[in-house]
């Protein structure tokens, strides 16, 4: 059974009620609500999940999630709710290999540089230890340690990289990356465009579709139209909610973070402080000046962070770069600037993902009321 990551709270609250219409895959029904969560290298249960305050309330209730295990390098907002924290070491303390993902045809070697610090272990070593306790240690490791697995993976890549050196030579070279020269750029759907009959697409019509018969058959045109079109957000500047929450909040990607990764280094926080960006028209109407501490809030939560007044954002819109770590004070007001304090847990109708840009808020100068 599989569920969308963004539906974890629903699987905890009403797992046995979920159906394929809720994004459940592989089975028609779950046999129980989710009671145990093992989160590896993920801050998505709290910080990177919509409606942080609701998520935190769910994790506080031990009648819901009875056991939370977090395996991570840092004590993230998610890890603070864990019953058991397994400290994972960094990439500098173990062996690794990765390809260039979608950007290039290359292999990147990450050799082990130092021994793991403190009680931390590699993700592989942690899982190998658990497998050993379960009596399947040999089946999991196949007799290899991290370095030997990197060597084995390099062997698998030699069909794609015929001139790939062996691991010892790769390490001695000190280059750290092996690239395959790209002779021709990738062109989307090139085979289909050249010969559509010989290279049909994986669509019902085997062609590029503007109108989708599959979406039409869902018979949900208000939320899932069969043709691309504008649909007003659930919370919108054009809806009645704008009377109380008149500003639409966006959560752009920050220059200093990868989602919530790198939100904790002090130097990055000093260089790129978390701020809300506000147009001078909206700032003047609220008596806000550049650098003021402001309260950004709606019906789901509130945060207090500095304000950057700038013409680089249009009136009626504010931007709170996503990924800052949630840091509630004694009153539950976030002082870290976590955008998801304000987002709704409502899922998108087709992919069952987060509708994170559907946010209406109000902004006030802190202490003004």
Short mmCIF file of N, CA and C in Angstrom, two decimals, residues 64-222:
data_model
loop_
_atom_site.label_atom_id
_atom_site.label_comp_id
_atom_site.label_asym_id
_atom_site.label_seq_id
_atom_site.Cartn_x
_atom_site.Cartn_y
_atom_site.Cartn_z
N UNK A 64 -2.64 8.63 18.64
CA UNK A 64 -2.66 8.61 17.17
C UNK A 64 -1.38 7.97 16.66
N UNK A 65 -0.28 8.73 16.64
CA UNK A 65 1.01 8.15 16.27
C UNK A 65 1.66 7.63 17.54
N UNK A 66 1.68 6.31 17.68
CA UNK A 66 2.17 5.71 18.92
C UNK A 66 3.70 5.66 18.97
N UNK A 67 4.33 5.66 17.80
CA UNK A 67 5.80 5.62 17.76
C UNK A 67 6.29 6.37 16.54
N UNK A 68 7.18 7.34 16.76
CA UNK A 68 7.79 8.10 15.68
C UNK A 68 9.30 7.93 15.77
N UNK A 69 9.90 7.40 14.72
CA UNK A 69 11.34 7.22 14.63
C UNK A 69 11.85 8.17 13.55
N UNK A 70 12.86 8.96 13.89
CA UNK A 70 13.44 9.90 12.92
C UNK A 70 14.93 9.61 12.80
N UNK A 71 15.38 9.43 11.57
CA UNK A 71 16.79 9.18 11.25
C UNK A 71 17.28 10.37 10.46
N UNK A 72 18.16 11.18 11.07
CA UNK A 72 18.56 12.44 10.43
C UNK A 72 19.88 12.92 10.99
N UNK A 73 20.43 13.94 10.35
CA UNK A 73 21.70 14.52 10.79
C UNK A 73 21.50 15.61 11.85
N UNK A 74 20.31 16.21 11.87
CA UNK A 74 20.07 17.35 12.76
C UNK A 74 18.76 17.16 13.52
N UNK A 75 18.65 17.85 14.64
CA UNK A 75 17.42 17.81 15.42
C UNK A 75 16.45 18.82 14.81
N UNK A 76 15.82 18.42 13.73
CA UNK A 76 14.88 19.26 13.00
C UNK A 76 13.58 19.42 13.79
N UNK A 77 12.69 20.32 13.37
CA UNK A 77 11.37 20.39 14.02
C UNK A 77 10.64 19.05 14.00
N UNK A 78 10.81 18.25 12.94
CA UNK A 78 10.20 16.92 12.93
C UNK A 78 10.85 16.02 13.97
N UNK A 79 12.19 16.05 14.05
CA UNK A 79 12.91 15.17 14.98
C UNK A 79 12.59 15.48 16.43
N UNK A 80 12.19 16.71 16.73
CA UNK A 80 11.86 17.07 18.11
C UNK A 80 10.64 16.33 18.63
N UNK A 81 9.84 15.76 17.73
CA UNK A 81 8.66 15.00 18.15
C UNK A 81 8.92 13.50 18.18
N UNK A 82 10.15 13.09 17.91
CA UNK A 82 10.43 11.66 17.77
C UNK A 82 10.52 10.98 19.14
N UNK A 83 10.04 9.74 19.18
CA UNK A 83 10.27 8.88 20.34
C UNK A 83 11.70 8.36 20.33
N UNK A 84 12.24 8.18 19.12
CA UNK A 84 13.60 7.66 18.97
C UNK A 84 14.27 8.41 17.82
N UNK A 85 15.43 9.01 18.12
CA UNK A 85 16.21 9.70 17.09
C UNK A 85 17.45 8.87 16.79
N UNK A 86 17.63 8.52 15.53
CA UNK A 86 18.81 7.78 15.09
C UNK A 86 19.72 8.76 14.35
N UNK A 87 20.86 9.15 14.95
CA UNK A 87 21.71 10.19 14.34
C UNK A 87 22.49 9.65 13.14
N UNK A 88 22.20 10.17 11.96
CA UNK A 88 22.89 9.76 10.75
C UNK A 88 24.08 10.67 10.49
N UNK A 89 25.17 10.10 10.01
CA UNK A 89 26.35 10.90 9.74
C UNK A 89 26.19 11.63 8.40
N UNK A 90 27.11 12.53 8.12
CA UNK A 90 27.06 13.30 6.89
C UNK A 90 27.72 12.53 5.74
N UNK A 91 27.60 13.08 4.53
CA UNK A 91 28.21 12.45 3.36
C UNK A 91 29.73 12.44 3.45
N UNK A 92 30.32 13.29 4.29
CA UNK A 92 31.78 13.31 4.44
C UNK A 92 32.28 12.14 5.28
N UNK A 93 31.38 11.45 5.97
CA UNK A 93 31.76 10.42 6.93
C UNK A 93 31.42 9.01 6.45
N UNK A 94 31.05 8.88 5.18
CA UNK A 94 30.75 7.57 4.63
C UNK A 94 31.01 7.60 3.13
N UNK A 95 30.86 6.46 2.48
CA UNK A 95 31.06 6.37 1.04
C UNK A 95 29.74 6.54 0.31
N UNK A 96 29.81 7.18 -0.87
CA UNK A 96 28.59 7.34 -1.67
C UNK A 96 28.91 7.54 -3.13
N UNK A 97 27.91 7.31 -3.96
CA UNK A 97 28.02 7.54 -5.40
C UNK A 97 26.67 8.01 -5.90
N UNK A 98 26.67 8.96 -6.80
CA UNK A 98 25.41 9.42 -7.39
C UNK A 98 25.61 9.83 -8.83
N UNK A 99 24.53 9.76 -9.60
CA UNK A 99 24.65 10.22 -10.98
C UNK A 99 24.24 11.68 -11.06
N UNK A 100 24.28 12.22 -12.26
CA UNK A 100 24.02 13.66 -12.43
C UNK A 100 22.57 14.02 -12.42
N UNK A 101 21.71 13.07 -12.04
CA UNK A 101 20.27 13.26 -11.99
C UNK A 101 19.80 13.71 -13.36
N UNK A 102 19.08 14.78 -13.47
CA UNK A 102 18.53 15.17 -14.76
C UNK A 102 19.38 16.21 -15.49
N UNK A 103 20.48 16.62 -14.89
CA UNK A 103 21.20 17.76 -15.44
C UNK A 103 22.37 17.37 -16.34
N UNK A 104 22.96 16.20 -16.14
CA UNK A 104 24.11 15.82 -16.96
C UNK A 104 24.33 14.32 -16.85
N UNK A 105 25.14 13.81 -17.77
CA UNK A 105 25.43 12.39 -17.80
C UNK A 105 26.78 12.19 -17.11
N UNK A 106 26.75 11.96 -15.81
CA UNK A 106 27.98 11.88 -15.04
C UNK A 106 27.78 11.07 -13.77
N UNK A 107 28.89 10.64 -13.20
CA UNK A 107 28.90 9.98 -11.90
C UNK A 107 29.74 10.81 -10.95
N UNK A 108 29.23 11.02 -9.74
CA UNK A 108 29.92 11.83 -8.74
C UNK A 108 30.27 10.92 -7.56
N UNK A 109 31.55 10.83 -7.27
CA UNK A 109 32.04 9.98 -6.18
C UNK A 109 32.15 10.79 -4.89
N UNK A 110 31.64 10.24 -3.80
CA UNK A 110 31.76 10.88 -2.48
C UNK A 110 32.55 9.94 -1.57
N UNK A 111 33.87 10.06 -1.55
CA UNK A 111 34.67 9.17 -0.69
C UNK A 111 34.54 9.54 0.78
N UNK A 112 34.78 8.57 1.62
CA UNK A 112 34.76 8.82 3.06
C UNK A 112 36.01 9.61 3.44
N UNK A 113 35.83 10.74 4.11
CA UNK A 113 36.95 11.62 4.46
C UNK A 113 37.33 11.54 5.93
N UNK A 114 36.34 11.40 6.80
CA UNK A 114 36.60 11.30 8.24
C UNK A 114 35.68 10.24 8.83
N UNK A 115 36.01 9.78 10.02
CA UNK A 115 35.16 8.82 10.72
C UNK A 115 33.90 9.52 11.23
N UNK A 116 32.79 8.81 11.32
CA UNK A 116 31.56 9.42 11.85
C UNK A 116 31.78 10.00 13.24
N UNK A 117 31.22 11.17 13.47
CA UNK A 117 31.39 11.86 14.75
C UNK A 117 30.37 11.37 15.78
N UNK A 118 30.76 11.39 17.02
CA UNK A 118 29.85 11.01 18.11
C UNK A 118 29.31 9.61 17.94
N UNK A 119 28.00 9.47 18.15
CA UNK A 119 27.35 8.17 18.00
C UNK A 119 26.67 8.01 16.65
N UNK A 120 26.95 8.93 15.73
CA UNK A 120 26.29 8.87 14.42
C UNK A 120 26.84 7.70 13.60
N UNK A 121 25.99 7.19 12.72
CA UNK A 121 26.36 6.14 11.79
C UNK A 121 25.79 6.49 10.42
N UNK A 122 26.29 5.83 9.39
CA UNK A 122 25.73 6.04 8.06
C UNK A 122 24.32 5.46 8.02
N UNK A 123 23.51 5.97 7.08
CA UNK A 123 22.16 5.42 6.90
C UNK A 123 22.23 3.92 6.62
N UNK A 124 23.22 3.52 5.81
CA UNK A 124 23.38 2.10 5.50
C UNK A 124 23.69 1.30 6.76
N UNK A 125 24.59 1.82 7.60
CA UNK A 125 24.98 1.08 8.80
C UNK A 125 23.83 0.98 9.79
N UNK A 126 23.04 2.05 9.91
CA UNK A 126 21.86 2.00 10.79
C UNK A 126 20.90 0.92 10.32
N UNK A 127 20.60 0.92 9.01
CA UNK A 127 19.65 -0.06 8.48
C UNK A 127 20.22 -1.47 8.55
N UNK A 128 21.54 -1.60 8.37
CA UNK A 128 22.16 -2.92 8.49
C UNK A 128 22.04 -3.44 9.91
N UNK A 129 22.18 -2.53 10.89
CA UNK A 129 22.03 -2.95 12.29
C UNK A 129 20.62 -3.41 12.61
N UNK A 130 19.63 -2.69 12.07
CA UNK A 130 18.24 -3.09 12.27
C UNK A 130 17.99 -4.44 11.59
N UNK A 131 18.51 -4.59 10.37
CA UNK A 131 18.34 -5.86 9.66
C UNK A 131 18.97 -7.02 10.44
N UNK A 132 20.11 -6.76 11.04
CA UNK A 132 20.77 -7.79 11.85
C UNK A 132 19.89 -8.21 13.02
N UNK A 133 19.29 -7.22 13.69
CA UNK A 133 18.41 -7.53 14.83
C UNK A 133 17.18 -8.32 14.38
N UNK A 134 16.76 -8.11 13.13
CA UNK A 134 15.60 -8.82 12.60
C UNK A 134 15.96 -10.17 12.01
N UNK A 135 17.26 -10.49 12.04
CA UNK A 135 17.68 -11.78 11.53
C UNK A 135 17.88 -11.84 10.03
N UNK A 136 17.96 -10.67 9.36
CA UNK A 136 18.14 -10.65 7.91
C UNK A 136 19.33 -9.77 7.53
N UNK A 137 20.32 -9.71 8.42
CA UNK A 137 21.47 -8.85 8.18
C UNK A 137 22.23 -9.22 6.93
N UNK A 138 22.49 -10.52 6.72
CA UNK A 138 23.26 -10.96 5.55
C UNK A 138 22.51 -10.68 4.27
N UNK A 139 21.19 -10.86 4.30
CA UNK A 139 20.39 -10.61 3.09
C UNK A 139 20.40 -9.13 2.74
N UNK A 140 20.43 -8.26 3.77
CA UNK A 140 20.41 -6.82 3.51
C UNK A 140 21.75 -6.33 2.97
N UNK A 141 22.84 -6.67 3.63
CA UNK A 141 24.15 -6.14 3.24
C UNK A 141 24.77 -6.90 2.07
N UNK A 142 24.34 -8.15 1.86
CA UNK A 142 24.96 -9.04 0.85
C UNK A 142 26.47 -9.12 1.06
N UNK A 143 26.88 -8.98 2.34
CA UNK A 143 28.28 -9.12 2.69
C UNK A 143 29.14 -7.92 2.33
N UNK A 144 28.55 -6.79 1.99
CA UNK A 144 29.30 -5.62 1.57
C UNK A 144 29.17 -4.50 2.60
N UNK A 145 30.24 -3.71 2.75
CA UNK A 145 30.14 -2.46 3.50
C UNK A 145 29.88 -1.33 2.50
N UNK A 146 29.89 -0.08 2.98
CA UNK A 146 29.55 1.05 2.11
C UNK A 146 30.49 1.17 0.92
N UNK A 147 31.79 1.03 1.18
CA UNK A 147 32.75 1.15 0.08
C UNK A 147 32.55 0.03 -0.95
N UNK A 148 32.32 -1.15 -0.48
CA UNK A 148 32.12 -2.27 -1.40
C UNK A 148 30.84 -2.12 -2.21
N UNK A 149 29.82 -1.50 -1.62
CA UNK A 149 28.59 -1.24 -2.39
C UNK A 149 28.84 -0.20 -3.47
N UNK A 150 29.65 0.82 -3.18
CA UNK A 150 30.00 1.81 -4.20
C UNK A 150 30.72 1.13 -5.35
N UNK A 151 31.64 0.22 -5.03
CA UNK A 151 32.38 -0.52 -6.06
C UNK A 151 31.41 -1.35 -6.91
N UNK A 152 30.45 -2.01 -6.26
CA UNK A 152 29.47 -2.82 -6.99
C UNK A 152 28.59 -1.96 -7.89
N UNK A 153 28.22 -0.78 -7.42
CA UNK A 153 27.37 0.11 -8.22
C UNK A 153 28.14 0.63 -9.43
N UNK A 154 29.44 0.91 -9.26
CA UNK A 154 30.24 1.33 -10.40
C UNK A 154 30.23 0.26 -11.49
N UNK A 155 30.28 -1.01 -11.10
CA UNK A 155 30.23 -2.10 -12.07
C UNK A 155 28.93 -2.05 -12.86
N UNK A 156 27.82 -1.75 -12.20
CA UNK A 156 26.53 -1.68 -12.89
C UNK A 156 26.49 -0.54 -13.90
N UNK A 157 27.26 0.52 -13.65
CA UNK A 157 27.24 1.69 -14.52
C UNK A 157 28.16 1.55 -15.74
N UNK A 158 28.94 0.48 -15.82
CA UNK A 158 29.94 0.42 -16.89
C UNK A 158 29.33 0.24 -18.27
N UNK A 159 28.10 -0.27 -18.35
CA UNK A 159 27.44 -0.32 -19.66
C UNK A 159 27.18 1.10 -20.19
N UNK A 160 26.88 2.00 -19.26
CA UNK A 160 26.59 3.38 -19.64
C UNK A 160 27.85 4.22 -19.77
N UNK A 161 28.89 3.87 -18.98
CA UNK A 161 30.16 4.58 -19.00
C UNK A 161 31.28 3.56 -19.25
N UNK A 162 31.51 3.18 -20.50
CA UNK A 162 32.48 2.11 -20.80
C UNK A 162 33.90 2.40 -20.31
N UNK A 163 34.30 3.66 -20.26
CA UNK A 163 35.66 4.00 -19.84
C UNK A 163 35.74 4.38 -18.37
N UNK A 164 34.75 3.99 -17.60
CA UNK A 164 34.74 4.30 -16.16
C UNK A 164 35.90 3.58 -15.47
N UNK A 165 36.73 4.30 -14.71
CA UNK A 165 37.84 3.63 -14.02
C UNK A 165 37.34 2.79 -12.84
N UNK A 166 38.22 1.89 -12.36
CA UNK A 166 37.82 1.15 -11.16
C UNK A 166 37.88 2.09 -9.96
N UNK A 167 37.37 1.64 -8.84
CA UNK A 167 37.20 2.53 -7.68
C UNK A 167 38.54 3.06 -7.18
N UNK A 168 39.55 2.19 -7.09
CA UNK A 168 40.84 2.65 -6.58
C UNK A 168 41.42 3.75 -7.45
N UNK A 169 41.32 3.57 -8.77
CA UNK A 169 41.84 4.58 -9.68
C UNK A 169 41.01 5.86 -9.59
N UNK A 170 39.68 5.70 -9.45
CA UNK A 170 38.78 6.85 -9.31
C UNK A 170 39.18 7.68 -8.10
N UNK A 171 39.47 7.01 -6.99
CA UNK A 171 39.85 7.72 -5.77
C UNK A 171 41.21 8.39 -5.94
N UNK A 172 42.18 7.66 -6.52
CA UNK A 172 43.53 8.21 -6.69
C UNK A 172 43.54 9.44 -7.59
N UNK A 173 42.66 9.47 -8.56
CA UNK A 173 42.63 10.60 -9.50
C UNK A 173 42.28 11.91 -8.82
N UNK A 174 41.49 11.81 -7.76
CA UNK A 174 41.08 13.01 -7.04
C UNK A 174 40.11 13.89 -7.80
N UNK A 175 39.65 13.45 -8.96
CA UNK A 175 38.74 14.25 -9.78
C UNK A 175 37.35 14.28 -9.17
N UNK A 176 36.88 13.13 -8.71
CA UNK A 176 35.59 13.09 -8.03
C UNK A 176 34.38 12.97 -8.91
N UNK A 177 34.57 13.16 -10.22
CA UNK A 177 33.43 13.08 -11.13
C UNK A 177 33.89 12.46 -12.44
N UNK A 178 33.05 11.60 -13.01
CA UNK A 178 33.33 11.00 -14.31
C UNK A 178 32.20 11.38 -15.24
N UNK A 179 32.53 12.06 -16.32
CA UNK A 179 31.52 12.58 -17.23
C UNK A 179 31.56 11.88 -18.57
N UNK A 180 30.39 11.71 -19.14
CA UNK A 180 30.26 11.20 -20.51
C UNK A 180 29.95 12.40 -21.40
N UNK A 181 30.77 12.59 -22.40
CA UNK A 181 30.61 13.75 -23.26
C UNK A 181 29.25 13.69 -23.96
N UNK A 182 28.53 14.79 -23.91
CA UNK A 182 27.22 14.87 -24.55
C UNK A 182 27.41 15.43 -25.96
N UNK A 183 27.15 14.59 -26.96
CA UNK A 183 27.32 14.99 -28.35
C UNK A 183 26.09 15.73 -28.89
N UNK A 184 24.92 15.26 -28.49
CA UNK A 184 23.68 15.85 -28.98
C UNK A 184 22.81 16.26 -27.80
N UNK A 185 22.25 17.44 -27.85
CA UNK A 185 21.35 17.85 -26.76
C UNK A 185 20.07 17.03 -26.77
N UNK A 186 19.48 16.88 -25.61
CA UNK A 186 18.21 16.17 -25.51
C UNK A 186 17.09 17.05 -26.05
N UNK A 187 16.30 16.51 -26.95
CA UNK A 187 15.14 17.21 -27.50
C UNK A 187 13.89 16.44 -27.08
N UNK A 188 12.98 17.12 -26.41
CA UNK A 188 11.78 16.45 -25.91
C UNK A 188 10.97 15.85 -27.06
N UNK A 189 10.58 14.59 -26.87
CA UNK A 189 9.71 13.89 -27.82
C UNK A 189 10.30 13.84 -29.23
N UNK A 190 11.62 13.78 -29.31
CA UNK A 190 12.28 13.81 -30.63
C UNK A 190 11.86 12.62 -31.49
N UNK A 191 11.83 11.41 -30.90
CA UNK A 191 11.45 10.23 -31.68
C UNK A 191 10.01 10.33 -32.17
N UNK A 192 9.14 10.79 -31.29
CA UNK A 192 7.73 10.93 -31.66
C UNK A 192 7.56 11.96 -32.78
N UNK A 193 8.28 13.05 -32.69
CA UNK A 193 8.15 14.09 -33.71
C UNK A 193 8.69 13.61 -35.06
N UNK A 194 9.73 12.78 -35.01
CA UNK A 194 10.31 12.29 -36.25
C UNK A 194 9.44 11.22 -36.91
N UNK A 195 8.87 10.32 -36.08
CA UNK A 195 8.06 9.22 -36.62
C UNK A 195 6.99 8.85 -35.60
N UNK A 196 5.85 9.56 -35.59
CA UNK A 196 4.82 9.32 -34.57
C UNK A 196 4.27 7.90 -34.57
N UNK A 197 4.18 7.27 -35.71
CA UNK A 197 3.62 5.92 -35.75
C UNK A 197 4.57 4.90 -35.13
N UNK A 198 5.85 5.08 -35.34
CA UNK A 198 6.83 4.14 -34.79
C UNK A 198 7.11 4.40 -33.31
N UNK A 199 6.84 5.61 -32.85
CA UNK A 199 7.12 5.97 -31.46
C UNK A 199 5.89 6.63 -30.83
N UNK A 200 4.80 5.89 -30.65
CA UNK A 200 3.58 6.49 -30.08
C UNK A 200 3.80 6.88 -28.62
N UNK A 201 3.06 7.87 -28.19
CA UNK A 201 3.14 8.31 -26.79
C UNK A 201 2.26 7.45 -25.90
N UNK A 202 2.57 7.47 -24.61
CA UNK A 202 1.80 6.68 -23.64
C UNK A 202 0.58 7.47 -23.19
N UNK A 203 -0.29 7.77 -24.14
CA UNK A 203 -1.56 8.43 -23.86
C UNK A 203 -2.67 7.63 -24.53
N UNK A 204 -3.91 7.79 -24.11
CA UNK A 204 -5.00 7.03 -24.75
C UNK A 204 -5.06 7.21 -26.26
N UNK A 205 -4.71 8.41 -26.74
CA UNK A 205 -4.75 8.66 -28.18
C UNK A 205 -3.42 8.41 -28.86
N UNK A 206 -2.39 8.05 -28.07
CA UNK A 206 -0.99 7.89 -28.49
C UNK A 206 -0.42 9.17 -29.09
N UNK A 207 -1.09 10.29 -28.89
CA UNK A 207 -0.65 11.58 -29.40
C UNK A 207 -0.52 12.57 -28.24
N UNK A 208 0.00 13.76 -28.54
CA UNK A 208 -0.03 14.85 -27.56
C UNK A 208 -1.49 15.26 -27.37
N UNK A 209 -1.92 15.31 -26.11
CA UNK A 209 -3.33 15.58 -25.84
C UNK A 209 -3.50 16.95 -25.18
N UNK A 210 -4.39 17.75 -25.73
CA UNK A 210 -4.82 18.98 -25.07
C UNK A 210 -6.09 18.69 -24.29
N UNK A 211 -7.03 18.02 -24.93
CA UNK A 211 -8.22 17.52 -24.23
C UNK A 211 -7.92 16.11 -23.74
N UNK A 212 -8.14 15.85 -22.44
CA UNK A 212 -7.88 14.53 -21.87
C UNK A 212 -9.18 13.80 -21.62
N UNK A 213 -9.37 12.71 -22.36
CA UNK A 213 -10.56 11.89 -22.16
C UNK A 213 -10.56 11.25 -20.78
N UNK A 214 -9.36 10.87 -20.29
CA UNK A 214 -9.27 10.25 -18.97
C UNK A 214 -9.73 11.21 -17.87
N UNK A 215 -9.32 12.48 -17.96
CA UNK A 215 -9.76 13.46 -16.97
C UNK A 215 -11.25 13.78 -17.16
N UNK A 216 -11.70 13.81 -18.40
CA UNK A 216 -13.12 14.08 -18.66
C UNK A 216 -14.00 13.01 -18.00
N UNK A 217 -13.55 11.76 -18.04
CA UNK A 217 -14.35 10.67 -17.48
C UNK A 217 -14.44 10.71 -15.96
N UNK A 218 -13.55 11.48 -15.32
CA UNK A 218 -13.65 11.63 -13.87
C UNK A 218 -14.88 12.44 -13.48
N UNK A 219 -15.40 13.22 -14.42
CA UNK A 219 -16.61 14.01 -14.21
C UNK A 219 -16.49 14.95 -13.02
N UNK A 220 -15.35 15.64 -12.95
CA UNK A 220 -15.13 16.63 -11.89
C UNK A 220 -14.59 17.91 -12.53
N UNK A 221 -15.35 18.51 -13.44
CA UNK A 221 -14.83 19.64 -14.22
C UNK A 221 -14.50 20.86 -13.38
N UNK A 222 -15.15 21.03 -12.23
CA UNK A 222 -14.87 22.22 -11.41
C UNK A 222 -13.48 22.18 -10.81
#
